[in-house]
Coordinates of N, CA, C and O in Angstrom, one line a residue:
M1 N -56.5 -23.4 -148.1 CA -57.5 -23.3 -149.0 C -57.8 -21.8 -149.3 O -57.7 -20.9 -148.4
K2 N -58.0 -21.5 -150.6 CA -58.3 -20.1 -151.0 C -59.7 -19.7 -150.7 O -60.6 -20.6 -150.5
Q3 N -59.9 -18.4 -150.6 CA -61.2 -17.9 -150.3 C -61.5 -16.7 -151.2 O -60.7 -16.1 -151.7
T4 N -62.8 -16.5 -151.5 CA -63.2 -15.4 -152.3 C -62.9 -14.1 -151.7 O -62.8 -14.0 -150.4
E5 N -62.8 -13.0 -152.5 CA -62.5 -11.7 -152.0 C -63.7 -11.2 -151.1 O -63.4 -10.7 -150.0
H6 N -64.9 -11.4 -151.5 CA -66.1 -11.0 -150.8 C -66.6 -12.2 -150.1 O -66.8 -13.2 -150.7
C7 N -67.0 -12.0 -148.9 CA -67.7 -13.0 -148.0 C -66.7 -14.1 -147.6 O -67.1 -15.0 -146.8
E8 N -65.5 -14.2 -148.1 CA -64.5 -15.2 -147.7 C -65.1 -16.6 -147.8 O -65.0 -17.4 -146.9
L9 N -65.7 -16.9 -149.0 CA -66.3 -18.3 -149.2 C -65.1 -19.2 -149.7 O -64.2 -18.7 -150.4
N10 N -65.2 -20.4 -149.3 CA -64.2 -21.4 -149.6 C -64.0 -21.7 -151.1 O -65.1 -21.8 -151.8
Q11 N -62.8 -21.7 -151.6 CA -62.6 -22.1 -153.0 C -61.6 -23.3 -153.0 O -60.4 -23.2 -152.9
W12 N -62.2 -24.5 -153.1 CA -61.4 -25.7 -153.0 C -60.5 -26.0 -154.2 O -60.9 -25.6 -155.4
E13 N -59.4 -26.6 -154.0 CA -58.5 -27.1 -155.0 C -58.5 -28.6 -154.8 O -58.9 -29.2 -153.7
L14 N -58.0 -29.3 -155.8 CA -58.0 -30.8 -155.7 C -57.2 -31.3 -154.5 O -57.6 -32.3 -153.9
S15 N -56.3 -30.6 -154.0 CA -55.5 -31.1 -152.9 C -56.1 -30.8 -151.5 O -55.7 -31.3 -150.5
D16 N -57.2 -29.9 -151.5 CA -57.8 -29.6 -150.2 C -58.7 -30.7 -149.7 O -59.4 -31.4 -150.4
R17 N -58.8 -30.8 -148.4 CA -59.6 -31.7 -147.7 C -61.0 -31.1 -147.6 O -61.2 -30.0 -147.1
I18 N -62.0 -31.8 -148.1 CA -63.4 -31.3 -148.0 C -64.1 -31.7 -146.7 O -64.1 -32.9 -146.4
R19 N -64.5 -30.7 -146.0 CA -65.2 -30.9 -144.7 C -66.6 -30.3 -144.7 O -66.8 -29.2 -145.2
M20 N -67.5 -31.0 -144.0 CA -68.9 -30.5 -143.8 C -68.9 -29.2 -143.2 O -69.7 -28.3 -143.6
E21 N -68.1 -28.9 -142.2 CA -68.0 -27.6 -141.5 C -67.8 -26.5 -142.4 O -68.3 -25.4 -142.2
D22 N -66.9 -26.7 -143.4 CA -66.6 -25.7 -144.4 C -67.9 -25.3 -145.2 O -68.2 -24.1 -145.4
F23 N -68.6 -26.3 -145.6 CA -69.9 -26.0 -146.4 C -70.9 -25.3 -145.5 O -71.5 -24.3 -145.9
N24 N -71.0 -25.7 -144.2 CA -72.0 -25.1 -143.3 C -71.6 -23.6 -143.0 O -72.4 -22.8 -143.0
A25 N -70.2 -23.4 -142.9 CA -69.8 -22.0 -142.6 C -70.1 -21.1 -143.8 O -70.6 -20.0 -143.7
D26 N -69.9 -21.7 -145.1 CA -70.2 -20.9 -146.3 C -71.7 -20.6 -146.4 O -72.1 -19.5 -146.7
N27 N -72.5 -21.6 -146.1 CA -74.0 -21.4 -146.1 C -74.4 -20.3 -145.2 O -75.2 -19.5 -145.5
A28 N -73.7 -20.3 -144.0 CA -74.1 -19.3 -143.0 C -73.7 -17.9 -143.4 O -74.4 -16.9 -143.2
K29 N -72.6 -17.8 -144.1 CA -72.1 -16.5 -144.6 C -73.1 -16.0 -145.7 O -73.4 -14.9 -145.8
I30 N -73.5 -17.0 -146.6 CA -74.4 -16.6 -147.7 C -75.7 -16.1 -147.1 O -76.3 -15.2 -147.6
A31 N -76.2 -16.9 -146.2 CA -77.5 -16.5 -145.6 C -77.5 -15.2 -144.9 O -78.4 -14.4 -145.0
A32 N -76.3 -14.8 -144.2 CA -76.2 -13.6 -143.6 C -76.1 -12.4 -144.6 O -76.7 -11.4 -144.5
E33 N -75.4 -12.6 -145.8 CA -75.3 -11.7 -146.8 C -76.7 -11.4 -147.5 O -77.1 -10.3 -147.8
L34 N -77.5 -12.5 -147.7 CA -78.8 -12.4 -148.3 C -79.7 -11.6 -147.3 O -80.6 -10.9 -147.8
A35 N -79.7 -11.9 -146.0 CA -80.5 -11.2 -145.1 C -80.2 -9.7 -145.1 O -81.1 -8.8 -145.1
E36 N -78.9 -9.4 -145.2 CA -78.5 -7.9 -145.2 C -79.0 -7.3 -146.5 O -79.4 -6.1 -146.5
L37 N -78.8 -8.0 -147.6 CA -79.3 -7.5 -148.9 C -80.8 -7.3 -148.9 O -81.3 -6.2 -149.4
R38 N -81.6 -8.2 -148.3 CA -83.0 -8.0 -148.1 C -83.3 -6.8 -147.3 O -84.2 -6.0 -147.7
R39 N -82.6 -6.6 -146.2 CA -82.8 -5.4 -145.4 C -82.6 -4.1 -146.2 O -83.3 -3.1 -146.2
I40 N -81.5 -4.1 -146.9 CA -81.1 -2.9 -147.8 C -82.1 -2.6 -148.9 O -82.5 -1.5 -149.0
V41 N -82.5 -3.7 -149.6 CA -83.4 -3.5 -150.7 C -84.8 -3.1 -150.1 O -85.4 -2.2 -150.8
T42 N -85.2 -3.7 -149.1 CA -86.5 -3.2 -148.5 C -86.5 -1.8 -148.1 O -87.4 -1.0 -148.4
G43 N -85.4 -1.3 -147.4 CA -85.3 0.0 -147.1 C -85.3 1.0 -148.3 O -85.9 2.0 -148.3
L44 N -84.6 0.5 -149.3 CA -84.5 1.3 -150.5 C -85.8 1.5 -151.1 O -86.3 2.5 -151.5
C45 N -86.6 0.4 -151.2 CA -87.9 0.4 -151.8 C -88.8 1.3 -151.0 O -89.6 2.1 -151.6
Y46 N -88.7 1.3 -149.7 CA -89.5 2.1 -148.9 C -89.2 3.6 -149.1 O -90.1 4.4 -149.4
H47 N -87.9 3.9 -149.1 CA -87.6 5.3 -149.3 C -87.8 5.8 -150.7 O -88.3 7.0 -150.8
V48 N -87.6 5.0 -151.7 CA -88.0 5.5 -153.0 C -89.5 5.7 -153.1 O -90.0 6.7 -153.7
G49 N -90.3 4.8 -152.5 CA -91.7 5.0 -152.6 C -92.2 6.2 -151.8 O -93.0 6.9 -152.3
Q50 N -91.6 6.4 -150.6 CA -92.0 7.5 -149.8 C -91.6 8.8 -150.4 O -92.4 9.8 -150.5
L51 N -90.4 8.9 -151.0 CA -89.9 10.1 -151.6 C -90.8 10.4 -152.9 O -91.0 11.5 -153.2
S52 N -91.1 9.3 -153.6 CA -91.9 9.5 -154.8 C -93.3 10.0 -154.4 O -93.9 10.9 -155.1
T53 N -93.9 9.5 -153.3 CA -95.2 10.0 -152.8 C -95.1 11.5 -152.5 O -95.9 12.2 -152.9
I54 N -94.1 11.8 -151.7 CA -93.9 13.2 -151.3 C -93.8 14.1 -152.6 O -94.4 15.2 -152.6
D55 N -93.0 13.7 -153.5 CA -92.7 14.5 -154.8 C -94.1 14.6 -155.5 O -94.4 15.7 -156.0
M56 N -94.9 13.5 -155.6 CA -96.2 13.6 -156.3 C -97.1 14.6 -155.6 O -97.8 15.4 -156.2
V57 N -97.2 14.5 -154.3 CA -98.0 15.4 -153.5 C -97.6 16.9 -153.7 O -98.4 17.8 -154.0
N58 N -96.3 17.1 -153.6 CA -95.7 18.5 -153.8 C -96.0 19.0 -155.2 O -96.2 20.3 -155.3
R59 N -96.0 18.2 -156.2 CA -96.2 18.7 -157.6 C -97.7 18.5 -158.0 O -98.1 18.7 -159.1
H60 N -98.6 18.2 -157.0 CA -100.1 18.1 -157.2 C -100.4 17.1 -158.3 O -101.2 17.3 -159.2
I61 N -99.7 15.9 -158.4 CA -99.9 14.9 -159.3 C -100.7 13.8 -158.7 O -100.4 13.3 -157.6
A62 N -101.8 13.4 -159.2 CA -102.6 12.3 -158.7 C -102.0 11.0 -159.0 O -101.4 10.8 -160.0
F63 N -102.2 10.0 -158.1 CA -101.7 8.7 -158.4 C -102.7 7.7 -157.8 O -103.6 8.1 -157.1
N64 N -102.6 6.5 -158.2 CA -103.6 5.5 -157.8 C -103.5 5.1 -156.3 O -102.6 4.6 -155.9
P65 N -104.5 5.6 -155.6 CA -104.5 5.4 -154.1 C -104.6 3.9 -153.7 O -104.3 3.6 -152.6
Q66 N -104.9 3.0 -154.7 CA -105.0 1.6 -154.3 C -103.7 0.9 -154.4 O -103.5 -0.2 -154.0
A67 N -102.6 1.6 -154.9 CA -101.3 1.0 -155.0 C -100.5 1.3 -153.7 O -99.8 0.4 -153.3
V68 N -100.6 2.5 -153.2 CA -99.8 2.9 -152.0 C -100.7 3.8 -151.1 O -101.5 4.6 -151.6
L69 N -100.7 3.5 -149.8 CA -101.2 4.4 -148.8 C -100.2 4.9 -147.9 O -99.3 4.1 -147.4
Y70 N -100.1 6.2 -147.7 CA -99.1 6.8 -146.8 C -99.8 7.7 -145.8 O -100.6 8.6 -146.1
E71 N -99.5 7.4 -144.5 CA -100.1 8.2 -143.4 C -98.9 8.9 -142.7 O -98.1 8.3 -142.1
A72 N -98.9 10.3 -142.7 CA -97.9 11.0 -142.0 C -98.4 11.7 -140.8 O -97.7 12.5 -140.2
F73 N -99.6 11.4 -140.4 CA -100.3 11.9 -139.2 C -100.3 13.5 -139.2 O -99.9 14.1 -138.3
I74 N -100.8 14.0 -140.4 CA -100.8 15.4 -140.5 C -102.2 16.0 -140.2 O -102.4 17.0 -139.6
G75 N -103.3 15.2 -140.7 CA -104.6 15.7 -140.5 C -105.3 15.0 -139.3 O -105.7 13.9 -139.4
P76 N -105.5 15.8 -138.2 CA -106.2 15.2 -137.1 C -107.6 14.8 -137.3 O -108.2 13.9 -136.6
E77 N -108.2 15.4 -138.3 CA -109.6 15.1 -138.6 C -109.9 13.7 -139.2 O -110.9 13.1 -139.2
Y78 N -108.7 13.1 -139.6 CA -108.8 11.7 -140.1 C -108.4 10.7 -139.1 O -108.5 9.5 -139.4
L79 N -108.0 11.1 -137.9 CA -107.6 10.1 -136.9 C -108.6 10.1 -135.7 O -109.1 11.1 -135.3
T80 N -108.7 9.0 -135.1 CA -109.4 8.8 -133.8 C -108.4 8.3 -132.8 O -107.9 7.2 -132.9
L81 N -108.1 9.1 -131.8 CA -107.1 8.8 -130.8 C -107.8 8.5 -129.5 O -108.8 9.2 -129.1
S82 N -107.2 7.6 -128.7 CA -107.8 7.3 -127.4 C -106.7 6.9 -126.4 O -105.7 6.6 -126.8
E83 N -107.1 7.0 -125.1 CA -106.3 6.5 -124.0 C -105.0 7.2 -123.9 O -103.9 6.5 -123.8
G84 N -104.9 8.5 -124.1 CA -103.7 9.2 -123.9 C -102.8 9.4 -125.1 O -101.8 10.1 -125.0
V85 N -103.2 8.9 -126.3 CA -102.5 9.1 -127.5 C -102.8 10.5 -128.0 O -104.0 10.9 -128.1
T86 N -101.8 11.3 -128.3 CA -102.0 12.6 -128.8 C -101.3 12.8 -130.2 O -100.4 12.0 -130.5
L87 N -101.6 13.9 -130.8 CA -101.0 14.2 -132.1 C -100.3 15.5 -132.0 O -100.8 16.5 -131.5
G88 N -99.0 15.5 -132.3 CA -98.2 16.8 -132.2 C -97.0 16.7 -133.2 O -96.3 15.7 -133.2
D89 N -96.9 17.8 -133.9 CA -95.7 17.9 -134.8 C -95.6 16.7 -135.8 O -94.5 16.1 -135.9
H90 N -96.7 16.3 -136.4 CA -96.7 15.2 -137.4 C -96.3 13.8 -136.8 O -95.6 13.1 -137.5
R91 N -96.7 13.6 -135.6 CA -96.4 12.3 -135.0 C -97.4 11.9 -133.9 O -98.0 12.9 -133.3
L92 N -97.6 10.6 -133.8 CA -98.4 10.2 -132.6 C -97.6 10.1 -131.4 O -96.4 9.7 -131.4
I93 N -98.1 10.6 -130.2 CA -97.3 10.6 -129.0 C -98.0 9.9 -127.9 O -99.2 10.2 -127.7
L94 N -97.3 9.1 -127.1 CA -97.9 8.5 -125.9 C -96.8 8.5 -124.8 O -95.7 8.2 -125.1
T95 N -97.2 9.0 -123.7 CA -96.3 9.2 -122.6 C -96.7 8.4 -121.3 O -97.9 8.2 -121.1
G96 N -95.7 8.0 -120.6 CA -96.0 7.3 -119.3 C -95.5 5.8 -119.4 O -95.9 5.1 -120.3
K97 N -94.7 5.4 -118.5 CA -94.2 4.0 -118.5 C -95.5 3.1 -118.4 O -96.4 3.3 -117.6
N98 N -95.5 2.1 -119.3 CA -96.6 1.1 -119.4 C -97.9 1.7 -119.9 O -98.9 1.0 -119.9
A99 N -97.9 2.9 -120.4 CA -99.1 3.5 -120.9 C -99.5 2.8 -122.3 O -98.6 2.3 -123.0
A100 N -100.7 2.7 -122.5 CA -101.2 2.1 -123.8 C -102.3 2.9 -124.3 O -103.1 3.6 -123.6
G101 N -102.5 2.9 -125.6 CA -103.5 3.6 -126.4 C -103.6 3.3 -127.8 O -102.8 2.5 -128.3
T102 N -104.6 3.9 -128.4 CA -104.8 3.5 -129.8 C -105.0 4.7 -130.7 O -105.4 5.8 -130.2
A103 N -104.7 4.5 -132.0 CA -104.9 5.5 -133.0 C -105.6 4.7 -134.2 O -105.1 3.7 -134.6
K104 N -106.7 5.3 -134.6 CA -107.4 4.6 -135.7 C -107.6 5.6 -136.9 O -107.8 6.8 -136.7
V105 N -107.5 5.0 -138.1 CA -107.7 5.8 -139.3 C -108.5 4.9 -140.3 O -108.3 3.7 -140.3
R106 N -109.3 5.5 -141.1 CA -110.1 4.8 -142.0 C -109.8 5.3 -143.4 O -109.8 6.5 -143.7
Y107 N -109.5 4.3 -144.3 CA -109.3 4.7 -145.8 C -110.4 4.2 -146.5 O -110.8 3.0 -146.4
L108 N -110.9 5.0 -147.5 CA -112.0 4.6 -148.4 C -111.4 4.5 -149.8 O -111.0 5.5 -150.3
L109 N -111.4 3.2 -150.3 CA -110.9 3.0 -151.7 C -112.0 3.4 -152.7 O -113.2 3.4 -152.4
L110 N -111.6 3.8 -153.9 CA -112.5 4.2 -154.9 C -113.4 3.0 -155.4 O -114.6 3.2 -155.8
H111 N -112.8 1.8 -155.4 CA -113.6 0.7 -155.8 C -112.9 -0.6 -155.1 O -111.7 -0.4 -154.7
K112 N -113.5 -1.7 -155.1 CA -113.0 -2.9 -154.5 C -111.7 -3.3 -155.3 O -111.8 -3.5 -156.5
N113 N -110.6 -3.3 -154.7 CA -109.4 -3.6 -155.3 C -108.9 -5.1 -155.0 O -108.7 -5.4 -153.8
P114 N -108.8 -5.9 -156.0 CA -108.4 -7.3 -155.7 C -107.0 -7.4 -155.1 O -106.7 -8.4 -154.4
N115 N -106.2 -6.3 -155.2 CA -104.8 -6.4 -154.7 C -104.9 -6.0 -153.1 O -103.8 -6.1 -152.5
S116 N -106.0 -5.6 -152.6 CA -106.1 -5.2 -151.2 C -106.1 -6.4 -150.3 O -106.4 -6.3 -149.1
T117 N -105.9 -7.6 -150.8 CA -105.9 -8.8 -150.0 C -104.5 -9.1 -149.5 O -104.4 -9.9 -148.6
N118 N -103.5 -8.4 -150.0 CA -102.1 -8.7 -149.6 C -101.3 -7.4 -149.5 O -101.0 -6.8 -150.5
I119 N -101.0 -7.0 -148.3 CA -100.4 -5.7 -148.0 C -99.2 -5.8 -147.2 O -99.1 -6.6 -146.2
H120 N -98.2 -5.0 -147.6 CA -96.9 -5.0 -146.9 C -96.9 -3.6 -146.3 O -97.2 -2.6 -146.9
C121 N -96.4 -3.5 -145.0 CA -96.5 -2.2 -144.3 C -95.2 -1.9 -143.6 O -94.5 -2.8 -143.1
W122 N -94.8 -0.6 -143.6 CA -93.6 -0.1 -142.9 C -94.1 0.9 -141.9 O -94.9 1.8 -142.2
L123 N -93.6 0.9 -140.7 CA -94.0 1.9 -139.6 C -92.8 2.3 -138.9 O -92.0 1.5 -138.4
H124 N -92.6 3.6 -138.8 CA -91.4 4.2 -138.0 C -91.9 4.6 -136.7 O -92.8 5.4 -136.6
H125 N -91.2 4.3 -135.6 CA -91.4 4.8 -134.3 C -90.2 4.8 -133.5 O -89.2 4.2 -133.8
K126 N -90.3 5.5 -132.4 CA -89.2 5.6 -131.4 C -89.8 5.2 -130.0 O -90.7 5.9 -129.6
G127 N -89.2 4.3 -129.3 CA -89.7 3.8 -128.0 C -90.9 2.9 -128.2 O -91.6 2.9 -129.2
G128 N -91.2 2.2 -127.1 CA -92.4 1.4 -127.0 C -92.6 0.3 -128.1 O -91.6 -0.1 -128.8
N129 N -93.8 -0.1 -128.2 CA -94.2 -1.2 -129.2 C -95.5 -0.8 -129.9 O -96.3 -0.1 -129.3
V130 N -95.6 -1.3 -131.1 CA -96.8 -1.0 -131.9 C -97.2 -2.3 -132.5 O -96.4 -3.0 -133.1
S131 N -98.5 -2.5 -132.5 CA -99.1 -3.6 -133.3 C -100.2 -3.0 -134.1 O -100.7 -1.9 -133.8
I132 N -100.5 -3.6 -135.3 CA -101.4 -3.0 -136.3 C -102.5 -4.1 -136.6 O -102.2 -5.2 -136.8
T133 N -103.7 -3.6 -136.6 CA -104.9 -4.4 -137.0 C -105.5 -3.7 -138.1 O -105.8 -2.5 -138.1
M134 N -105.9 -4.5 -139.2 CA -106.7 -3.9 -140.3 C -107.9 -4.7 -140.5 O -107.8 -6.0 -140.7
N135 N -109.0 -4.1 -140.6 CA -110.3 -4.7 -140.7 C -110.5 -5.9 -139.8 O -110.9 -7.0 -140.2
G136 N -110.0 -5.8 -138.6 CA -110.1 -6.9 -137.5 C -109.1 -7.9 -137.6 O -109.2 -8.8 -136.8
I137 N -108.2 -7.9 -138.6 CA -107.2 -8.9 -138.7 C -105.8 -8.3 -138.4 O -105.4 -7.3 -139.0
E138 N -105.1 -8.9 -137.4 CA -103.8 -8.4 -137.0 C -102.7 -8.6 -138.1 O -102.7 -9.7 -138.7
M139 N -102.0 -7.6 -138.3 CA -100.8 -7.7 -139.3 C -99.7 -8.4 -138.6 O -99.5 -8.3 -137.4
T140 N -99.0 -9.3 -139.4 CA -97.9 -10.1 -138.9 C -96.6 -9.3 -139.0 O -96.3 -8.9 -140.0
P141 N -95.9 -9.2 -137.9 CA -94.6 -8.5 -137.9 C -93.6 -9.4 -138.7 O -93.6 -10.6 -138.5
T142 N -92.8 -8.8 -139.6 CA -91.9 -9.6 -140.4 C -90.4 -9.2 -140.2 O -89.5 -10.0 -140.5
D143 N -90.2 -7.9 -139.8 CA -88.8 -7.5 -139.6 C -88.7 -6.2 -138.8 O -89.7 -5.5 -138.8
T144 N -87.6 -6.0 -138.1 CA -87.4 -4.8 -137.4 C -85.9 -4.3 -137.5 O -85.0 -5.2 -137.4
Y145 N -85.7 -3.1 -137.8 CA -84.3 -2.6 -138.0 C -84.3 -1.1 -137.7 O -85.3 -0.4 -137.6
R146 N -83.1 -0.5 -137.6 CA -82.9 0.9 -137.4 C -83.0 1.5 -138.8 O -82.6 1.1 -139.7
D147 N -83.7 2.8 -138.8 CA -83.9 3.4 -140.1 C -84.1 4.9 -139.9 O -84.1 5.4 -138.7
L148 N -84.3 5.6 -140.9 CA -84.5 7.0 -140.9 C -85.9 7.3 -141.4 O -86.3 6.9 -142.4
A149 N -86.7 8.0 -140.5 CA -88.0 8.5 -141.0 C -87.8 9.6 -141.9 O -87.4 10.7 -141.6
A150 N -88.0 9.3 -143.2 CA -87.6 10.2 -144.3 C -88.2 11.6 -144.2 O -87.5 12.6 -144.4
G151 N -89.4 11.7 -143.9 CA -90.1 13.1 -143.8 C -89.5 13.9 -142.7 O -89.6 15.1 -142.7
L152 N -89.0 13.3 -141.6 CA -88.6 14.0 -140.4 C -87.1 14.0 -140.2 O -86.5 14.7 -139.4
G153 N -86.4 13.1 -140.8 CA -84.9 13.0 -140.6 C -84.5 12.4 -139.2 O -83.5 12.8 -138.7
I154 N -85.4 11.6 -138.6 CA -85.2 11.1 -137.3 C -84.8 9.6 -137.4 O -85.4 8.8 -138.1
T155 N -83.6 9.3 -136.8 CA -83.2 7.8 -136.7 C -84.1 7.1 -135.7 O -84.3 7.6 -134.6
C156 N -84.7 6.0 -136.1 CA -85.7 5.4 -135.3 C -85.8 3.9 -135.6 O -85.0 3.4 -136.4
T157 N -86.8 3.2 -135.1 CA -87.0 1.8 -135.4 C -88.0 1.8 -136.5 O -89.1 2.5 -136.5
C158 N -87.7 0.9 -137.5 CA -88.7 0.7 -138.6 C -89.2 -0.8 -138.4 O -88.4 -1.7 -138.3
E159 N -90.5 -1.0 -138.3 CA -91.0 -2.3 -138.3 C -91.8 -2.5 -139.5 O -92.5 -1.7 -140.0
E160 N -91.6 -3.8 -140.0 CA -92.3 -4.2 -141.2 C -93.4 -5.2 -140.8 O -93.1 -6.0 -139.9
F161 N -94.5 -5.1 -141.5 CA -95.7 -6.0 -141.2 C -96.2 -6.5 -142.5 O -96.0 -5.9 -143.6
H162 N -96.9 -7.7 -142.5 CA -97.6 -8.2 -143.6 C -99.0 -8.5 -143.2 O -99.3 -8.9 -142.1
W163 N -99.9 -8.3 -144.2 CA -101.3 -8.6 -143.9 C -101.9 -9.3 -145.1 O -101.7 -9.0 -146.2
T164 N -102.7 -10.3 -144.8 CA -103.5 -11.0 -145.8 C -105.0 -11.1 -145.3 O -105.2 -11.5 -144.1
G165 N -105.9 -10.7 -146.1 CA -107.3 -10.7 -145.7 C -108.2 -10.5 -146.9 O -107.7 -10.3 -148.0
P166 N -109.5 -10.4 -146.7 CA -110.4 -10.3 -147.8 C -110.4 -8.9 -148.4 O -110.1 -7.9 -147.7
S167 N -110.7 -8.8 -149.7 CA -110.6 -7.5 -150.4 C -111.8 -6.7 -149.9 O -112.8 -7.2 -149.5
A168 N -111.6 -5.3 -149.7 CA -112.6 -4.5 -149.2 C -112.5 -3.1 -149.7 O -111.4 -2.7 -150.3
I169 N -113.5 -2.3 -149.7 CA -113.5 -0.9 -150.1 C -113.1 -0.1 -149.0 O -112.4 1.0 -149.2
V170 N -113.4 -0.4 -147.7 CA -113.0 0.4 -146.5 C -111.9 -0.4 -145.8 O -112.0 -1.6 -145.5
L171 N -110.9 0.3 -145.5 CA -109.8 -0.2 -144.7 C -109.7 0.5 -143.3 O -109.4 1.7 -143.3
D172 N -110.1 -0.2 -142.3 CA -110.0 0.3 -140.9 C -108.7 -0.1 -140.3 O -108.5 -1.3 -140.1
V173 N -107.8 0.9 -140.1 CA -106.5 0.5 -139.5 C -106.4 1.0 -138.0 O -106.7 2.2 -137.8
T174 N -106.0 0.1 -137.1 CA -105.8 0.4 -135.7 C -104.4 0.2 -135.4 O -103.9 -0.9 -135.6
L175 N -103.8 1.2 -134.8 CA -102.5 1.1 -134.2 C -102.6 1.0 -132.8 O -103.1 1.9 -132.1
D176 N -102.1 -0.1 -132.1 CA -102.1 -0.2 -130.7 C -100.7 0.1 -130.2 O -99.7 -0.6 -130.5
L177 N -100.6 1.2 -129.4 CA -99.3 1.7 -128.9 C -99.2 1.2 -127.4 O -100.2 1.3 -126.7
N178 N -98.0 0.9 -127.1 CA -97.7 0.6 -125.7 C -96.3 1.0 -125.3 O -95.3 0.6 -126.0
C179 N -96.2 2.0 -124.4 CA -94.8 2.4 -124.0 C -93.9 1.4 -123.4 O -92.7 1.5 -123.4
G180 N -94.5 0.4 -122.7 CA -93.7 -0.7 -122.0 C -92.8 0.1 -121.0 O -93.3 0.9 -120.2
D181 N -91.5 -0.3 -121.0 CA -90.6 0.3 -120.0 C -90.1 1.7 -120.4 O -89.3 2.3 -119.6
D182 N -90.5 2.2 -121.6 CA -90.1 3.5 -122.0 C -91.0 4.6 -121.4 O -92.2 4.4 -121.2
A183 N -90.4 5.8 -121.1 CA -91.1 6.9 -120.6 C -92.1 7.5 -121.6 O -93.2 8.0 -121.2
S184 N -91.8 7.3 -122.9 CA -92.7 7.8 -123.9 C -92.4 7.2 -125.2 O -91.3 6.4 -125.3
M185 N -93.2 7.4 -126.2 CA -93.0 6.8 -127.5 C -93.6 7.8 -128.6 O -94.5 8.5 -128.3
E186 N -93.1 7.7 -129.8 CA -93.6 8.5 -130.9 C -93.7 7.6 -132.1 O -92.8 6.7 -132.4
V187 N -94.8 7.7 -132.9 CA -94.9 7.0 -134.2 C -94.9 8.1 -135.3 O -95.7 9.1 -135.2
Y188 N -94.0 7.9 -136.3 CA -93.8 9.0 -137.3 C -94.5 8.8 -138.6 O -95.0 9.8 -139.2
D189 N -94.7 7.6 -139.1 CA -95.4 7.4 -140.3 C -95.8 6.0 -140.5 O -95.3 5.1 -139.8
L190 N -96.7 5.8 -141.5 CA -97.2 4.4 -141.8 C -97.3 4.4 -143.3 O -97.9 5.3 -143.9
Y191 N -96.7 3.4 -143.9 CA -96.6 3.3 -145.4 C -97.1 1.9 -145.8 O -96.5 0.9 -145.3
M192 N -98.1 1.8 -146.6 CA -98.7 0.5 -147.0 C -98.6 0.4 -148.5 O -99.0 1.3 -149.2
A193 N -98.1 -0.8 -148.9 CA -98.1 -1.1 -150.4 C -98.9 -2.3 -150.6 O -98.8 -3.3 -150.0
F194 N -99.7 -2.2 -151.6 CA -100.6 -3.3 -152.0 C -99.8 -4.2 -153.0 O -99.4 -3.7 -154.0
L195 N -99.7 -5.5 -152.7 CA -98.9 -6.4 -153.5 C -99.7 -7.2 -154.5 O -100.9 -7.4 -154.2

């Protein structure tokens, strides 16, 4: 039986015996390719958005803060850190096996945004585990993969989250950090897009 050049999907001819296993194998290959495409497109969207944000800030161009929020952990005055979480070199740091702590930040929107009910989030970190709560509602983890923290050029873990909740003017975001079995962990940035 012939196969396609890409993905090696079956190409039946009249003389070929058709088997269920062949269809299932093709579906598995298609599903794997779609998952990889989703990962690539999501990463591309993140990096285009992050680089666009950095470009706008560098050129002093204002943009609608209700469309995108980006936290690079630069301003300590906007963060509330507890239980051993520190801020250093534009990253949150927690040290000690099984250490746990929190970082909180509050965003004030200019007006109630109906799009603030559905938010997609990307968070880059190395080591440990992070969970995110916004306005008392935990964000749902949707994907994890290796990525590059664009602002720092560090290869690390990128975790994606999704949040659905009531529209609000104030967004209270809490990052719960836990080193687990790692000796230390670092969180590099948080990027939220309103869908």
